[in-house]
Each structure stands twice: as C-alpha cells, then as structure tokens.
Coordinates of C-alpha atoms and ligand atoms in Angstrom, one line a residue:
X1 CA -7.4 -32.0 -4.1
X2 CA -7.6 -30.5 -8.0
X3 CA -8.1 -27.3 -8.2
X4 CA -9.6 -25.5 -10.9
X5 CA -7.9 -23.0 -13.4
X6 CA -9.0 -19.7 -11.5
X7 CA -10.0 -21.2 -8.4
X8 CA -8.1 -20.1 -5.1
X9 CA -4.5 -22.4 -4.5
X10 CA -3.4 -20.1 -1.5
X11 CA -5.6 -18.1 0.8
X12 CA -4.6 -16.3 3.8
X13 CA -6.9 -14.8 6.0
X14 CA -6.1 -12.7 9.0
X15 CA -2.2 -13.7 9.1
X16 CA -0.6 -11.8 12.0
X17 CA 3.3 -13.1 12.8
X18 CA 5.1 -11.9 15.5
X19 CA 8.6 -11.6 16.9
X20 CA 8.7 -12.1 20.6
X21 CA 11.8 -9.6 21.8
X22 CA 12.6 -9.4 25.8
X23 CA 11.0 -6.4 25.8
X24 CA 8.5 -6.2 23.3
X25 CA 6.4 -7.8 20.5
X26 CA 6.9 -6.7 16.9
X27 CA 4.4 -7.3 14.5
X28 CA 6.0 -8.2 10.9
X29 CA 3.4 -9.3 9.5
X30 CA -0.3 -7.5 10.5
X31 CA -3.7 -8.9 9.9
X32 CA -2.7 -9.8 6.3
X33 CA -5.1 -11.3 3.7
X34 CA -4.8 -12.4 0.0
X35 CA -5.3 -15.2 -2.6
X36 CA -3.5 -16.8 -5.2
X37 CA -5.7 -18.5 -8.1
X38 CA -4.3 -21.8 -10.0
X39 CA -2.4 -20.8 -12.8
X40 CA -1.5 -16.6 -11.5
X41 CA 1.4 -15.0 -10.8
X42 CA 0.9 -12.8 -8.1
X43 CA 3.4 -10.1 -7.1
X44 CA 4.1 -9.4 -3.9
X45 CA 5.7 -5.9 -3.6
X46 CA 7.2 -3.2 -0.8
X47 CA 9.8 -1.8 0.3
X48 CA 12.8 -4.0 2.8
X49 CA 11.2 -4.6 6.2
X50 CA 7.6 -4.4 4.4
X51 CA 7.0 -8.0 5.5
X52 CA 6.8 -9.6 2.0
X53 CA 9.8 -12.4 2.9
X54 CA 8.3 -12.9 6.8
X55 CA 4.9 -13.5 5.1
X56 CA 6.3 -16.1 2.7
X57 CA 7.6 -18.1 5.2
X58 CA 4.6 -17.7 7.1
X59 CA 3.2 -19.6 4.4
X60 CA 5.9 -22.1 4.5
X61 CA 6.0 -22.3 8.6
X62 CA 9.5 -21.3 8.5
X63 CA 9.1 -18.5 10.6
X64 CA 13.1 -18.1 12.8
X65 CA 12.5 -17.6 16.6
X66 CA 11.8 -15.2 18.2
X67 CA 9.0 -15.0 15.3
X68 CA 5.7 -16.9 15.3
X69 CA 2.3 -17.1 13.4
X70 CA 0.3 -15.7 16.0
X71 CA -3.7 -15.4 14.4
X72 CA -4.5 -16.5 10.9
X73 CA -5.4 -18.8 8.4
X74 CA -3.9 -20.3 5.8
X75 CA -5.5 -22.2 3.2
X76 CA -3.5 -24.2 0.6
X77 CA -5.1 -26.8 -1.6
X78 CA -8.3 -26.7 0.5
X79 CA -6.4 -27.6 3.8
X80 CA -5.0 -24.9 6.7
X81 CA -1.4 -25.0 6.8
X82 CA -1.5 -23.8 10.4
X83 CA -3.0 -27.0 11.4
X84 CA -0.6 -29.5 9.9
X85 CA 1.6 -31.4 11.8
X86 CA 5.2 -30.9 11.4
X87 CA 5.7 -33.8 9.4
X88 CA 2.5 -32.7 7.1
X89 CA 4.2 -29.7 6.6
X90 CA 7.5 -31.2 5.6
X91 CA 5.7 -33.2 3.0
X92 CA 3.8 -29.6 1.5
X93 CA 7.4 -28.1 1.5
X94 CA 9.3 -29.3 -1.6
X95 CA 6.6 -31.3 -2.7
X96 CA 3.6 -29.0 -3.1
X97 CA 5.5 -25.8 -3.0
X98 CA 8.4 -25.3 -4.2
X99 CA 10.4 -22.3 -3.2
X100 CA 13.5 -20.0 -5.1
X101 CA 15.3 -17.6 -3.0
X102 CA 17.7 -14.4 -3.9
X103 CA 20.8 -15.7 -2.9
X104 CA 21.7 -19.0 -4.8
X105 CA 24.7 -19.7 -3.1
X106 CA 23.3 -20.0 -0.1
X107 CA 20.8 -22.0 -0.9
X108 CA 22.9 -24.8 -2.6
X109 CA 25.4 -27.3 -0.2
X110 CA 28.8 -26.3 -1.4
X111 CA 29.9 -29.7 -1.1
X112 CA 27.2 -31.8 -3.0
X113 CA 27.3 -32.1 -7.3
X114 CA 24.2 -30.3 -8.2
X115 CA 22.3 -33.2 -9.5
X116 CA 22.3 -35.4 -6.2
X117 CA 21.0 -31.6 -5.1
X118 CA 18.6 -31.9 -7.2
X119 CA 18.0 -36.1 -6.7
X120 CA 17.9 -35.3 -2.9
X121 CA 14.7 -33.8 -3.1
X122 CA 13.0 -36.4 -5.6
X123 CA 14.2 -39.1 -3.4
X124 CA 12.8 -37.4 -0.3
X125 CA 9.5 -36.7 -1.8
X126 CA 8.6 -39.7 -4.6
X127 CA 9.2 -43.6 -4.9
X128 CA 11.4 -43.7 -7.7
X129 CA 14.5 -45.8 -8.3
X130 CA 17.9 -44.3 -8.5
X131 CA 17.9 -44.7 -12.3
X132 CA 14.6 -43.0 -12.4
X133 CA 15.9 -40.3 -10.1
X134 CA 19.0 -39.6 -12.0
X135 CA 16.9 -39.6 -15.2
X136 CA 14.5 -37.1 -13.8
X137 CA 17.6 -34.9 -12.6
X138 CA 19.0 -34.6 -15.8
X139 CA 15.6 -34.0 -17.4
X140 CA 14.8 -31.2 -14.9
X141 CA 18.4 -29.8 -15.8
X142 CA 17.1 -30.2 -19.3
X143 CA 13.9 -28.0 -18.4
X144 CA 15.9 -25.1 -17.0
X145 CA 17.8 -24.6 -19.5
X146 CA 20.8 -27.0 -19.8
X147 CA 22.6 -27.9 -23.0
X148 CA 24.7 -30.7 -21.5
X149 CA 22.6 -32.1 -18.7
X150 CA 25.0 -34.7 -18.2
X151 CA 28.6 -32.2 -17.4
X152 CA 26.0 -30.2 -15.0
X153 CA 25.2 -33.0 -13.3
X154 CA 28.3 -34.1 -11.6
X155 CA 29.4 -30.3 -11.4
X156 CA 29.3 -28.4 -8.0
X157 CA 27.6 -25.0 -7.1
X158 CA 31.1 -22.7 -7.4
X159 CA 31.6 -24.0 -10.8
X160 CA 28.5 -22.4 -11.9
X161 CA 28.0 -19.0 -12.7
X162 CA 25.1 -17.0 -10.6
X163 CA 22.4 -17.6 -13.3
X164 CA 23.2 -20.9 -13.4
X165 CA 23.1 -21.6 -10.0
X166 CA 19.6 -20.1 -9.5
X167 CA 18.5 -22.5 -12.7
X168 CA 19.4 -25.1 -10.4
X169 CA 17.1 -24.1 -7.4
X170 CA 14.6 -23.6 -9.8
X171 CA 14.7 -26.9 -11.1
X172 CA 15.0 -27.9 -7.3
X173 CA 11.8 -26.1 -7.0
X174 CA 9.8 -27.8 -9.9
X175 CA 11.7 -31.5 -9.6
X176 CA 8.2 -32.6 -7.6
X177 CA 5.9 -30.5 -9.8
X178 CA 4.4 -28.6 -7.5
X179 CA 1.0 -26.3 -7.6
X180 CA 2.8 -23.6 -6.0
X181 CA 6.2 -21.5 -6.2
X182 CA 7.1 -18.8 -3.9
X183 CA 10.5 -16.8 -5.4
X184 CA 11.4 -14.5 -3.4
X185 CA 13.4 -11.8 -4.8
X186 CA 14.7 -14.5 -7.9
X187 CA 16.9 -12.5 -9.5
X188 CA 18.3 -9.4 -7.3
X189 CA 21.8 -11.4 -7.0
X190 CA 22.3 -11.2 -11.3
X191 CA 22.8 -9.0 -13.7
X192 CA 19.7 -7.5 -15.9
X193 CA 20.7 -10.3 -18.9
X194 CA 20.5 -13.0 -16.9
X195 CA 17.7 -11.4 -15.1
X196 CA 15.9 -11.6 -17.8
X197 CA 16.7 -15.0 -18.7
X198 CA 15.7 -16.5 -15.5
X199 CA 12.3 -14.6 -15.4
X200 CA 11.5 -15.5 -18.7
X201 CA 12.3 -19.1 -17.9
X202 CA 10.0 -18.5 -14.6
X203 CA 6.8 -17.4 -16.6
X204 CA 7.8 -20.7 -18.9
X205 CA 7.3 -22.8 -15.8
X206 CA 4.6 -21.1 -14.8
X207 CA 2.2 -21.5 -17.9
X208 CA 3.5 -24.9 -19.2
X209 CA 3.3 -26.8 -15.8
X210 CA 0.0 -24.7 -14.7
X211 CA 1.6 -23.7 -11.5
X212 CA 0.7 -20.8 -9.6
X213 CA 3.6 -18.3 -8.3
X214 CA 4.1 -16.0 -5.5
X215 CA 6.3 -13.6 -6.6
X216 CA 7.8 -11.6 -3.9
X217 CA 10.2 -8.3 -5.1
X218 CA 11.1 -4.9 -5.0
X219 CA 10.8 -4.4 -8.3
X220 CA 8.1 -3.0 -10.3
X221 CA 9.5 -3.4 -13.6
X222 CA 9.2 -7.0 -12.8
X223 CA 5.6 -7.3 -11.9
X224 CA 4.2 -5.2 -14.9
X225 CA 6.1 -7.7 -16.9
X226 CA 4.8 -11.2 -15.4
X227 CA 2.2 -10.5 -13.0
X228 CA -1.6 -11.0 -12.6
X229 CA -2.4 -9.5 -9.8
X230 CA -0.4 -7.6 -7.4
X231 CA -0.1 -6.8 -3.3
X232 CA 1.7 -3.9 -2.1
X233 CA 2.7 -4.5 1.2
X234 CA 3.8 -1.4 3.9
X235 CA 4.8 -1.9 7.4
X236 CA 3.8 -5.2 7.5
X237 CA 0.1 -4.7 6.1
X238 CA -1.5 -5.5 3.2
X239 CA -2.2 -1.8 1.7
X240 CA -3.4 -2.2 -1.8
X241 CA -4.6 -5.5 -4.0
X242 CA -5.0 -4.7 -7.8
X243 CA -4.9 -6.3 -10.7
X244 CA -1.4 -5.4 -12.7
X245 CA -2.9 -3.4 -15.5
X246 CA -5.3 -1.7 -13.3
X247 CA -2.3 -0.8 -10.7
X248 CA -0.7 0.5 -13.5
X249 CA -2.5 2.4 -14.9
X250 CA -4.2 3.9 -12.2
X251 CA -2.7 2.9 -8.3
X252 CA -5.3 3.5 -5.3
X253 CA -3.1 4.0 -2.2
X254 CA -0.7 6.9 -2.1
X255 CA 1.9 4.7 -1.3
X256 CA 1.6 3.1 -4.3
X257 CA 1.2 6.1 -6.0
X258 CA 4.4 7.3 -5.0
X259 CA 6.0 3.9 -5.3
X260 CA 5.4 4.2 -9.3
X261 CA 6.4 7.9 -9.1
X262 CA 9.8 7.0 -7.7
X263 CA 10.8 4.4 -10.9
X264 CA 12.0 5.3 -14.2
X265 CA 9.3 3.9 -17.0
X266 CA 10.7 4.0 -20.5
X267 CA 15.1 4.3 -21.2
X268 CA 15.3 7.7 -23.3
X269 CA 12.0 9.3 -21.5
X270 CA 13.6 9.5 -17.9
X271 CA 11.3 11.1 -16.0
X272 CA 12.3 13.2 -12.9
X273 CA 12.2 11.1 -9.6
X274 CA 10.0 12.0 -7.2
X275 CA 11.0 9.9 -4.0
X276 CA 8.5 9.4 -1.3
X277 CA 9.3 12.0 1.4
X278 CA 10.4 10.3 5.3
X279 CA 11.4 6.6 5.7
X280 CA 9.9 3.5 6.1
X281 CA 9.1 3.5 10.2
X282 CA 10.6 0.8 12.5
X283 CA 8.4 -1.6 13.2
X284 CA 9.0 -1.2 16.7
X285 CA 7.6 3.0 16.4
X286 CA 4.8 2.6 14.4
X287 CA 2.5 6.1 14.3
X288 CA -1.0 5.3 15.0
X289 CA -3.6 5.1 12.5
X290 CA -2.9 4.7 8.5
X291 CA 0.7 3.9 8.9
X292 CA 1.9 5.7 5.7
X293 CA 0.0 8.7 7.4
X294 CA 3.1 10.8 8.4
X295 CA 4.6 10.3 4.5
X296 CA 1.0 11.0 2.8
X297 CA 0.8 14.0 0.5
X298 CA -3.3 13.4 1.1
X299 CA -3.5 12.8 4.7
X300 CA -6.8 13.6 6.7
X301 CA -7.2 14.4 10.6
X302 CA -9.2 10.9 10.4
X303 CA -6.0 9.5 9.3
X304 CA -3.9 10.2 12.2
X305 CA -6.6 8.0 14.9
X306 CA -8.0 4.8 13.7
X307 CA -6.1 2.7 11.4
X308 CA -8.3 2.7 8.0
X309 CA -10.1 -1.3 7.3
X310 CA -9.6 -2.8 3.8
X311 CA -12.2 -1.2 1.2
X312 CA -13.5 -2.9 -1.9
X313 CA -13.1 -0.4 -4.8
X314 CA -14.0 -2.9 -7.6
X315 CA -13.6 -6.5 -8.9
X316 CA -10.0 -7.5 -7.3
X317 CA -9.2 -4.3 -5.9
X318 CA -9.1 -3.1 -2.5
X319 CA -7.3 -0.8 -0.1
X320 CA -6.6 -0.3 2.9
X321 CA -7.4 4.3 2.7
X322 CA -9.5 6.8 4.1
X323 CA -9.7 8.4 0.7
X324 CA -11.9 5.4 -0.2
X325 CA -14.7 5.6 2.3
X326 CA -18.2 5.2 0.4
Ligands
SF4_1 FE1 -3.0 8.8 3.2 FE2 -5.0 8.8 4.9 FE3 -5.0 7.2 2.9 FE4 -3.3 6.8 4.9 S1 -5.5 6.7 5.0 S2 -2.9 6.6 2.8 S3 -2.8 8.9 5.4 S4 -5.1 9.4 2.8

C-alpha cells in the first residue's frame, strides 16, 4: 500500500497492554492513541516505567509474558497489526519496520561477522543471490557510515566500538528499506560525540529514504533537535500530543511543564532545576483520577475522581487535563 507524504503510516487507537501477575493485572500501557505520518519523526517521551518501550513492542507484538495487548488497534500501512497472523507479523518485523534498540551489544550475536548480521536479515526477507546479498551488506555498511565496508564486514561485534556497533543495527534496521523505524532510546549507551553522530546519521535516514520514525527517549534535548511531533507519555497514558515547536514553546500538561523545567536549555545560562515534586507511582498503586494529580502544582478537587478524557486544544494538540475543559 503507498502511502502519501503526510498521510498516517502508524495509527493506534485505544492500545491497552497488560501484564497478567498471580495476583493482579498491571496496565503498562492505558487506552493509548497516536499517529505517525510518512516522512515524521515522532518522539515518544516520559519518564522509566512511562510505557514508551512496552508500547513499542506493542506495535511490534513483542510483548514478554505475562504481558499482552488486551483492547486496541493498530493500523500500519492500512492493515491492523493485531490481526495478522504470526507469520504476517514476522514478515512486517524487519521488513516493514525496522527497529534500533539502546543496548547494541545485546542486540548483535557475539559470534556472527557483522555482515552475515546484516545478510541474515536480507536473506530472510528478499530473493537475492548471495552476491547480491553480500553487495547490499557492504553497501548498507557504506550508508552508515563505513570507510572500509569491506574490513567491517568480516569483523565481529567486540571489535567494534559502541557507535559502531549501533551503525550496524541501524543498517540492520534499513537493509529492507522499510517505511517505519522504531529506536528506542538509540543512543543512551554512547557518549554525547557519538551521540550526536548517530542521531545525525538517523535524521539522514529518515529524510533520504522517506521513512517515518518512532523515536522513543528520555531526552528532550533530543526531540527539539529531530522531532515533528511529540507524545509525552506518564503512567502508561498518553498525556500530551504537540507538535515540537509548539511543545516547546509553550507545553499544555503540567507534567510536561515540569518535565521542561527540570532540563538545563543553553551551556553557560544554567538555569536552576526545578524537579517535579513525588515520584513516578507504581503501576501497581495508581491514585485515582488524573494520575499526575498527587505531583500537580495546579490540581483541582475534580482531579482527584474521574480520570480527565483527551481534549483537543488545536491543530495536533491534545491533552489529557482538567485545566483544558471548554
Ligand atoms: Fe493537574 Fe488536574 Fe491537569 Fe491532572 S487534570 S494535570 S491534576 S490540573
């Protein structure tokens, strides 16, 4: 199915998954809708235990037991992923999304050369020869960054350096060109230089193969930098969707409000931090209503019963606040 430039890739609508514990069920991901457009790279922000990752591999249907997608949809290139067989899905995976995760090492077989890592995937997904698949390996090595595609090729995953490895699941990740990449905290394992290297080399991708990226983080500094639009997840909810200047410029939930309020802007112009009173809650004790309601410096008595709906405050932005009620 083509999709058009602007046109929804990913849409999920309603996700709620679920770990099933002896005792009790514990919602990680809550009732949890958002789009990404062909050609956007939308941020996906909050804190540890927000649900960012368990929402990604929602989308994926790599959910670990005890966890499972429980209500939802989720529309990718026109079709519900929640539908697919498990086969179907293998065939999105890889092929149609590609995926980059924090820890490079982890992700790479210890005992492989990085470009049959890299073959393994072509071969699994597309009808080319050997020769072809070798070719394209050192190509995509090429593409990431590679001087010497050839002495990568045949090297292994601890004779690379931690930028270097996570070139390689990048080019992993593109080696089928897919429509869609999820990277999922990309650079938290490097230092800022590389950091900066393999972001830059991300928003490359991004633009000159017209893919679409879910860009799940922590870090701020990184969405203003690459992002289009931007999801700031809390307790396993959606809370706020903005676009990034907007956000910004001028954030609509308190949360986000004092997520901004807690990060340093500008080297030289430190600005005292003001961290956001409490803690995150376990999932397991959530309060009822707005779930941020026992941290909010603006909290209402309406606040404390029913959990707030999702309002529209403009073109791509919503939020899930009282303080938003027409
Ligand atoms: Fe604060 Fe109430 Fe808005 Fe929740 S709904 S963020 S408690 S003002």
């Amino acid at each position: 199915m083509v999709i058009q430039e602007g046109h929804d890739l990913l849409k999920l609508e309603g996700v709620r998954t679920s770990f099933f514990l002896d005792s009790s069920v514990i919602r990680a991901v809550d009732n949890v809708s958002f789009d990404i457009r062909k050609g956007e790279i939308f941020g996906l922000v909050g804190e540890s235990g927000s649900g960012k990752t368990i929402t990604a591999l929602s989308i994926m249907r790599l959910v670990p037991p005890p966890a499972k997608i429980v209500e939802g949809k989720i529309f990718f290139e026109g079709r519900d992923l929640t539908l697919l067989t498990v086969k179907e899905m293998e065939n999105v995976r890889g092929a149609r999304i590609g995926m980059v995760f924090q820890e490079p090492m982890s992700s790479l077989n210890p005992v492989f050369r990085v470009g049959d890592q890299i073959g393994e995937i072509l071969s699994a997904h597309t009808n080319l020869s050997n020769k072809e698949i070798r070719n394209k390996s050192l190509e995509l090595l090429k593409q990431v960054g590679f001087d010497e595609p050839d002495r990568r090729y045949v090297q292994y995953p601890h004779q690379l350096s931690g930028g270097q490895r996570q070139r390689i699941l990048i080019a992993i990740a593109i080696a089928c060109n897919p429509s869609l990449v999820i990277a999922d905290e990309p650079t938290t394992a490097l230092d800022v230089a590389t950091e900066g290297q393999i972001l830059s080399l991300l928003q490359d991708l991004v633009s000159g193969h017209r893919m679409s990226m879910l860009l799940i983080t922590h870090n701020l500094h990184i969405i203003r930098g690459l992002g289009t639009r931007v999801g700031i997840m809390y307790a396993g909810r959606m809370v706020e969707q903005n676009v990034v200047a907007d956000f910004f410029q001028k954030p609509l939930h308190p949360y986000s409000t004092g997520l901004l309020d807690s990060v340093v802007w500008l080297k030289g112009h430190e600005k005292r931090l003001k961290a956001i009173p409490g803690a995150v809650p376990r999932l397991s004790e959530l309060p009822s209503g707005c779930k941020f309601h026992p941290r909010c410096p603006r909290v209402m008595a309406i606040c404390k019963g029913e959990e707030p709906p999702m309002f529209t405050v403009g073109d791509d932005q919503w939020v899930k606040c009282y303080l938003y009620r027409n």
